XYZ file of N, CA, C and O in Angstrom:
560
model
N 0.821 -1.195 0.000
C 0.000 0.000 0.000
C 0.866 1.261 0.000
O 0.519 2.243 -0.610
N 2.002 1.232 0.642
C 2.868 2.403 0.723
C 3.365 2.820 -0.658
O 3.446 4.006 -0.950
N 3.676 1.854 -1.531
C 4.159 2.185 -2.869
C 3.106 2.944 -3.664
O 3.417 3.886 -4.379
N 1.847 2.533 -3.543
C 0.767 3.207 -4.252
C 0.638 4.645 -3.762
O 0.526 5.583 -4.540
N 0.678 4.839 -2.466
C 0.558 6.169 -1.897
C 1.712 7.057 -2.353
O 1.519 8.224 -2.679
N 2.929 6.515 -2.423
C 4.066 7.333 -2.845
C 3.910 7.804 -4.296
O 4.359 8.893 -4.639
N 3.266 6.995 -5.143
C 3.014 7.401 -6.525
C 2.081 8.605 -6.537
O 2.315 9.582 -7.250
N 1.042 8.563 -5.710
C 0.110 9.688 -5.635
C 0.782 10.912 -5.019
O 0.568 12.035 -5.475
N 1.584 10.696 -4.006
C 2.325 11.812 -3.396
C 3.232 12.466 -4.425
O 3.318 13.697 -4.500
N 3.902 11.666 -5.224
C 4.829 12.176 -6.221
C 4.104 12.999 -7.286
O 4.543 14.090 -7.642
N 2.982 12.488 -7.799
C 2.270 13.232 -8.847
C 1.622 14.491 -8.283
O 1.558 15.513 -8.963
N 1.187 14.443 -7.041
C 0.634 15.644 -6.407
C 1.715 16.702 -6.250
O 1.502 17.883 -6.559
N 2.900 16.279 -5.838
C 4.026 17.201 -5.691
C 4.397 17.815 -7.038
O 4.565 19.043 -7.157
N 4.497 16.996 -8.071
C 4.854 17.485 -9.405
C 3.786 18.440 -9.938
O 4.113 19.492 -10.502
N 2.532 18.089 -9.751
C 1.444 18.951 -10.210
C 1.489 20.300 -9.505
O 1.346 21.352 -10.146
N 1.717 20.288 -8.204
C 1.826 21.550 -7.463
C 3.021 22.374 -7.949
O 2.931 23.605 -8.026
N 4.106 21.714 -8.302
C 5.267 22.419 -8.855
C 4.908 23.063 -10.188
O 5.291 24.204 -10.459
N 4.173 22.345 -11.035
C 3.736 22.903 -12.318
C 2.840 24.119 -12.097
O 2.988 25.136 -12.775
N 1.890 24.006 -11.168
C 0.983 25.125 -10.895
C 1.749 26.325 -10.353
O 1.474 27.470 -10.730
N 2.720 26.069 -9.493
C 3.547 27.150 -8.951
C 4.337 27.830 -10.081
O 4.394 29.067 -10.154
N 4.928 27.034 -10.945
C 5.688 27.585 -12.070
C 4.783 28.404 -12.993
O 5.159 29.488 -13.457
N 3.577 27.900 -13.234
C 2.626 28.624 -14.073
C 2.243 29.948 -13.422
O 2.191 30.988 -14.085
N 1.998 29.925 -12.112
C 1.701 31.162 -11.380
C 2.842 32.168 -11.517
O 2.601 33.360 -11.712
N 4.063 31.706 -11.397
C 5.222 32.601 -11.525
C 5.270 33.228 -12.912
O 5.491 34.431 -13.045
N 5.053 32.435 -13.931
C 5.062 32.938 -15.303
C 3.970 33.985 -15.504
O 4.182 34.993 -16.177
N 2.817 33.740 -14.909
C 1.684 34.653 -15.061
C 1.743 35.833 -14.103
O 0.937 36.762 -14.206
N 2.662 35.783 -13.139
C 2.755 36.851 -12.147
C 1.590 36.837 -11.178
O 1.108 37.889 -10.755
N 1.153 35.649 -10.806
C -0.005 35.485 -9.926
C 0.354 34.576 -8.763
O 1.399 33.953 -8.735
N -0.595 34.470 -7.841
C -0.408 33.599 -6.680
C -1.744 32.959 -6.320
O -2.274 33.173 -5.240
N -2.295 32.204 -7.259
C -3.603 31.586 -7.059
C -3.589 30.217 -7.733
O -3.721 30.116 -8.953
N -3.411 29.167 -6.934
C -3.307 27.816 -7.489
C -4.586 27.374 -8.183
O -4.531 26.656 -9.187
N -5.735 27.797 -7.693
C -6.999 27.438 -8.333
C -7.085 28.065 -9.725
O -7.501 27.430 -10.682
N -6.672 29.304 -9.821
C -6.672 29.992 -11.103
C -5.653 29.344 -12.051
O -5.945 29.138 -13.234
N -4.483 29.012 -11.549
C -3.472 28.342 -12.373
C -4.005 27.005 -12.877
O -3.788 26.647 -14.044
N -4.723 26.292 -12.024
C -5.328 25.019 -12.439
C -6.322 25.245 -13.585
O -6.292 24.526 -14.582
N -7.192 26.252 -13.447
C -8.196 26.515 -14.495
C -7.515 26.885 -15.812
O -7.954 26.451 -16.888
N -6.456 27.670 -15.733
C -5.731 28.079 -16.935
C -5.045 26.877 -17.575
O -5.146 26.668 -18.786
N -4.369 26.075 -16.777
C -3.716 24.875 -17.292
C -4.735 23.955 -17.957
O -4.533 23.480 -19.081
N -5.849 23.745 -17.302
C -6.907 22.870 -17.820
C -7.466 23.406 -19.134
O -7.611 22.669 -20.109
N -7.773 24.694 -19.182
C -8.376 25.289 -20.377
C -7.460 25.165 -21.593
O -7.909 24.797 -22.689
N -6.192 25.459 -21.408
C -5.251 25.414 -22.528
C -4.980 23.972 -22.934
O -4.972 23.653 -24.130
N -4.768 23.088 -21.959
C -4.509 21.687 -22.303
C -5.679 21.065 -23.061
O -5.476 20.315 -24.022
N -6.906 21.372 -22.643
C -8.067 20.797 -23.332
C -8.200 21.333 -24.754
O -8.496 20.579 -25.685
N -7.970 22.625 -24.944
C -8.029 23.197 -26.291
C -6.931 22.597 -27.173
O -7.171 22.269 -28.339
N -5.741 22.444 -26.603
C -4.631 21.845 -27.344
C -4.938 20.399 -27.696
O -4.803 19.985 -28.854
N -5.370 19.646 -26.718
C -5.708 18.224 -26.920
C -6.738 18.076 -28.034
O -6.607 17.227 -28.915
N -7.765 18.919 -28.007
C -8.843 18.804 -28.989
C -8.376 19.151 -30.402
O -8.943 18.671 -31.373
N -7.341 19.978 -30.519
C -6.854 20.406 -31.830
C -5.884 19.397 -32.440
O -5.628 19.411 -33.639
N -5.359 18.477 -31.618
C -4.394 17.493 -32.095
C -5.074 16.251 -32.638
O -6.218 15.945 -32.273
N -4.355 15.504 -33.463
C -4.849 14.191 -33.864
C -4.893 13.303 -32.625
O -4.214 13.579 -31.623
N -5.654 12.245 -32.678
C -5.750 11.334 -31.543
C -4.364 10.796 -31.178
O -3.984 10.760 -30.002
N -3.595 10.401 -32.169
C -2.257 9.860 -31.909
C -1.362 10.896 -31.233
O -0.689 10.604 -30.241
N -1.369 12.107 -31.737
C -0.517 13.146 -31.161
C -1.002 13.552 -29.768
O -0.196 13.812 -28.870
N -2.312 13.584 -29.579
C -2.873 13.919 -28.263
C -2.457 12.887 -27.221
O -2.102 13.240 -26.091
N -2.479 11.615 -27.592
C -2.076 10.581 -26.634
C -0.565 10.587 -26.405
O -0.112 10.325 -25.293
N 0.209 10.904 -27.432
C 1.662 11.021 -27.246
C 1.987 12.139 -26.257
O 2.840 11.980 -25.385
N 1.308 13.272 -26.391
C 1.513 14.371 -25.448
C 1.059 13.954 -24.053
O 1.769 14.163 -23.071
N -0.107 13.350 -23.956
C -0.640 12.925 -22.660
C 0.305 12.001 -21.912
O 0.415 12.063 -20.687
N 1.027 11.167 -22.639
C 1.956 10.230 -22.010
C 3.106 10.937 -21.304
O 3.721 10.370 -20.408
N 3.378 12.196 -21.661
C 4.486 12.924 -21.043
C 4.043 13.836 -19.897
O 4.874 14.491 -19.279
N 2.760 13.860 -19.622
C 2.249 14.696 -18.536
C 2.287 13.942 -17.214
O 2.128 12.710 -17.194
N 2.449 14.659 -16.105
C 2.350 13.992 -14.799
C 0.973 13.335 -14.664
O -0.018 13.822 -15.230
N 0.900 12.253 -13.919
C -0.321 11.456 -13.829
C -1.555 12.301 -13.493
O -2.599 12.160 -14.133
N -1.468 13.179 -12.529
C -2.613 13.992 -12.134
C -3.000 14.977 -13.229
O -4.184 15.137 -13.552
N -2.027 15.598 -13.856
C -2.288 16.521 -14.969
C -2.877 15.751 -16.144
O -3.779 16.223 -16.831
N -2.394 14.536 -16.350
C -2.922 13.685 -17.419
C -4.408 13.417 -17.225
O -5.180 13.410 -18.185
N -4.823 13.219 -15.984
C -6.243 13.013 -15.705
C -7.078 14.227 -16.086
O -8.157 14.097 -16.679
N -6.578 15.413 -15.780
C -7.256 16.657 -16.158
C -7.297 16.776 -17.678
O -8.321 17.133 -18.267
N -6.201 16.464 -18.303
C -6.061 16.550 -19.759
C -7.095 15.667 -20.474
O -7.695 16.073 -21.464
N -7.312 14.472 -19.959
C -8.235 13.546 -20.609
C -9.691 13.705 -20.161
O -10.586 13.095 -20.763
N -9.941 14.503 -19.150
C -11.293 14.694 -18.630
C -12.244 15.120 -19.755
O -12.017 16.098 -20.457
N -13.311 14.357 -19.942
C -14.353 14.694 -20.910
C -13.952 14.570 -22.370
O -14.684 15.003 -23.256
N -12.816 13.960 -22.651
C -12.324 13.884 -24.024
C -13.129 12.904 -24.850
O -13.430 11.792 -24.418
N -13.478 13.302 -26.062
C -14.136 12.428 -27.018
C -13.247 12.360 -28.258
O -13.330 13.231 -29.130
N -12.387 11.348 -28.335
C -11.419 11.280 -29.434
C -12.048 11.251 -30.824
O -11.407 11.637 -31.794
N -13.306 10.834 -30.919
C -13.939 10.788 -32.236
C -14.166 12.185 -32.809
O -14.434 12.330 -33.995
N -14.010 13.207 -31.988
C -14.199 14.582 -32.446
C -12.871 15.294 -32.716
O -12.859 16.489 -32.990
N -11.771 14.574 -32.645
C -10.452 15.179 -32.864
C -9.968 14.906 -34.275
O -10.235 13.844 -34.803
N -9.202 15.812 -34.825
C -8.929 17.140 -34.290
C -10.044 18.116 -34.645
O -10.733 17.948 -35.651
N -10.202 19.123 -33.794
C -11.138 20.195 -34.114
C -10.540 20.987 -35.271
O -9.390 20.800 -35.632
N -11.302 21.857 -35.834
C -10.878 22.508 -37.075
C -10.518 23.986 -36.932
O -10.632 24.732 -37.886
N -10.064 24.398 -35.751
C -9.626 25.780 -35.644
C -8.500 26.003 -36.648
O -7.509 25.296 -36.621
N -8.671 26.982 -37.500
C -7.705 27.239 -38.564
C -6.813 28.434 -38.287
O -5.927 28.736 -39.067
N -7.086 29.146 -37.183
C -6.278 30.329 -36.891
C -6.200 30.531 -35.385
O -6.921 29.895 -34.610
N -5.339 31.432 -34.993
C -5.082 31.665 -33.579
C -6.335 32.195 -32.871
O -6.589 31.850 -31.721
N -7.113 33.020 -33.543
C -8.323 33.570 -32.923
C -9.302 32.459 -32.537
O -9.830 32.446 -31.425
N -9.515 31.513 -33.424
C -10.422 30.398 -33.131
C -9.859 29.521 -32.008
O -10.606 29.070 -31.132
N -8.546 29.286 -32.023
C -7.936 28.489 -30.963
C -8.102 29.182 -29.614
O -8.477 28.554 -28.622
N -7.838 30.482 -29.569
C -7.958 31.216 -28.303
C -9.405 31.305 -27.838
O -9.665 31.314 -26.631
N -10.348 31.321 -28.766
C -11.765 31.263 -28.378
C -12.070 29.932 -27.698
O -12.845 29.876 -26.747
N -11.461 28.860 -28.190
C -11.615 27.529 -27.585
C -11.040 27.539 -26.163
O -11.650 27.005 -25.238
N -9.880 28.163 -25.988
C -9.295 28.300 -24.653
C -10.245 29.083 -23.750
O -10.531 28.686 -22.624
N -10.755 30.196 -24.255
C -11.606 31.096 -23.468
C -12.882 30.413 -22.980
O -13.400 30.767 -21.909
N -13.378 29.438 -23.723
C -14.597 28.724 -23.321
C -14.462 28.071 -21.950
O -15.451 27.871 -21.258
N -13.245 27.731 -21.547
C -13.018 27.051 -20.274
C -12.426 27.958 -19.196
O -12.058 27.477 -18.130
N -12.332 29.247 -19.485
C -11.812 30.192 -18.498
C -12.965 30.957 -17.849
O -14.045 31.063 -18.417
N -12.700 31.491 -16.674
C -13.678 32.331 -15.986
C -13.406 33.777 -16.404
O -12.352 34.333 -16.078
N -14.343 34.351 -17.160
C -14.177 35.733 -17.624
C -13.863 36.664 -16.464
O -14.370 36.515 -15.373
N -13.040 37.634 -16.714
C -12.681 38.699 -15.778
C -11.944 38.212 -14.534
O -11.706 38.972 -13.622
N -11.608 36.925 -14.492
C -10.837 36.399 -13.369
C -9.537 35.785 -13.891
O -8.460 36.093 -13.404
N -9.657 34.938 -14.891
C -8.499 34.199 -15.386
C -7.655 34.995 -16.373
O -6.508 34.659 -16.612
N -8.223 36.027 -16.936
C -7.440 36.885 -17.808
C -7.484 36.503 -19.265
O -8.356 35.772 -19.724
N -6.500 36.995 -19.972
C -6.399 36.904 -21.411
C -6.071 35.483 -21.875
O -5.067 34.908 -21.437
N -6.874 34.916 -22.780
C -6.580 33.568 -23.283
C -5.218 33.453 -23.977
O -4.573 32.417 -23.880
N -4.781 34.508 -24.640
C -3.467 34.438 -25.292
C -2.356 34.355 -24.261
O -1.426 33.557 -24.399
N -2.449 35.157 -23.209
C -1.447 35.095 -22.142
C -1.461 33.708 -21.500
O -0.412 33.136 -21.212
N -2.656 33.154 -21.310
C -2.788 31.820 -20.727
C -2.129 30.773 -21.621
O -1.362 29.932 -21.147
N -2.424 30.822 -22.918
C -1.856 29.837 -23.849
C -0.336 29.942 -23.883
O 0.368 28.928 -23.817
N 0.188 31.161 -23.961
C 1.639 31.342 -24.000
C 2.298 30.787 -22.725
O 3.348 30.145 -22.788
N 1.674 31.036 -21.583
C 2.245 30.571 -20.311
C 2.233 29.043 -20.225
O 3.209 28.428 -19.788
N 1.135 28.420 -20.622
C 1.050 26.956 -20.565
C 1.994 26.333 -21.587
O 2.669 25.346 -21.288
N 2.090 26.927 -22.765
C 3.023 26.388 -23.759
C 4.464 26.512 -23.270
O 5.280 25.627 -23.505
N 4.770 27.583 -22.580
C 6.108 27.735 -21.992
C 6.355 26.650 -20.950
O 7.432 26.052 -20.893
N 5.346 26.395 -20.120
C 5.450 25.343 -19.109
C 5.699 23.993 -19.771
O 6.598 23.245 -19.370
N 4.896 23.674 -20.783
C 5.055 22.396 -21.478
C 6.430 22.286 -22.120
O 7.082 21.237 -22.029
N 6.885 23.365 -22.751
C 8.189 23.335 -23.415
C 9.318 23.039 -22.435
O 10.331 22.454 -22.817
N 9.112 23.397 -21.170
C 10.134 23.133 -20.170
C 10.054 21.757 -19.539
O 10.964 21.352 -18.804
N 8.971 21.009 -19.825
C 8.785 19.731 -19.135
C 8.563 18.528 -20.043
O 8.595 17.400 -19.561
N 8.293 18.750 -21.314
C 8.161 17.608 -22.228
C 9.349 17.653 -23.188
O 10.050 18.655 -23.281
N 9.569 16.562 -23.880
C 10.743 16.490 -24.743
C 10.633 17.483 -25.905
O 9.533 17.826 -26.350
N 11.780 17.924 -26.369
C 11.820 18.852 -27.493
C 11.158 18.238 -28.725
O 10.444 18.909 -29.470
N 11.384 16.945 -28.919
C 10.765 16.251 -30.048
C 9.248 16.279 -29.968
O 8.572 16.468 -30.986
N 8.718 16.097 -28.760
C 7.271 16.133 -28.589
C 6.727 17.532 -28.842
O 5.684 17.697 -29.460
N 7.452 18.550 -28.381
C 7.038 19.930 -28.650
C 6.950 20.150 -30.155
O 5.966 20.716 -30.658
N 7.960 19.701 -30.883
C 7.972 19.888 -32.339
C 6.828 19.140 -33.009
O 6.214 19.652 -33.952
N 6.511 17.946 -32.544
C 5.398 17.179 -33.108
C 4.073 17.891 -32.856
O 3.224 17.961 -33.742
N 3.891 18.400 -31.630
C 2.663 19.116 -31.287
C 2.534 20.358 -32.163
O 1.489 20.604 -32.773
N 3.594 21.142 -32.234
C 3.554 22.366 -33.029
C 3.238 22.076 -34.499
O 2.486 22.817 -35.133
N 3.799 21.001 -35.029
C 3.578 20.647 -36.431
C 2.109 20.334 -36.716
O 1.674 20.415 -37.867
N 1.342 19.998 -35.679
C -0.070 19.690 -35.834
C -0.965 20.917 -35.684
O -2.181 20.804 -35.734
N -0.364 22.076 -35.477
C -1.126 23.297 -35.243
C -0.981 24.250 -36.420
O 0.045 24.261 -37.099
N -1.996 25.085 -36.637
C -1.859 26.121 -37.668
C -0.659 27.017 -37.366
O -0.287 27.206 -36.196
N -0.072 27.585 -38.399
C 1.159 28.366 -38.257
C 1.024 29.495 -37.245
O 1.939 29.727 -36.446
N -0.110 30.200 -37.236
C -0.218 31.318 -36.293
C -0.417 30.846 -34.860
O -0.059 31.554 -33.925
N -0.932 29.640 -34.646
C -1.026 29.084 -33.294
C 0.369 28.661 -32.827
O 0.706 28.804 -31.645
N 1.192 28.195 -33.736
C 2.563 27.809 -33.402
C 3.347 28.988 -32.809
O 4.227 28.789 -31.981
N 3.015 30.198 -33.205
C 3.729 31.372 -32.713
C 3.496 31.618 -31.234
O 4.214 32.420 -30.604
N 2.513 30.956 -30.627
C 2.253 31.111 -29.185
C 3.286 30.341 -28.345
O 3.405 30.588 -27.162
N 3.992 29.412 -28.974
C 5.012 28.640 -28.268
C 6.275 29.477 -28.117
O 6.577 30.305 -28.973
N 7.034 29.254 -27.031
C 8.277 30.035 -26.858
C 9.310 29.666 -27.913
O 9.269 28.614 -28.494
């Protein structure tokens, strides 16, 4: 039983580190808000990727973040057809709390920066290659 608990402790610690890092990037100090921003961007990104690419990205996320990433996912609807950055950011905005979470572009840039620092460079390149050119510019 102790081994199972340590796995949960480890993913909780890693997730809290990610939220803290995201807060620092955004210049905020609200873990709940960082969670909502991370969730909104990850879900919009996941939905825009092919099923194969979405699962490849999911495999590199911490276990707890992976659960958030897959929450409510319907792979038969992937990829969505956002063709430009405005449509992608509208997708992000659908999961944010207006007037609290802030600008969807700032949120996307911050989460993409976080991902770029924690997933492999090859995976970042694969994800970006699946996005429209102007959405790719949101990555660091």
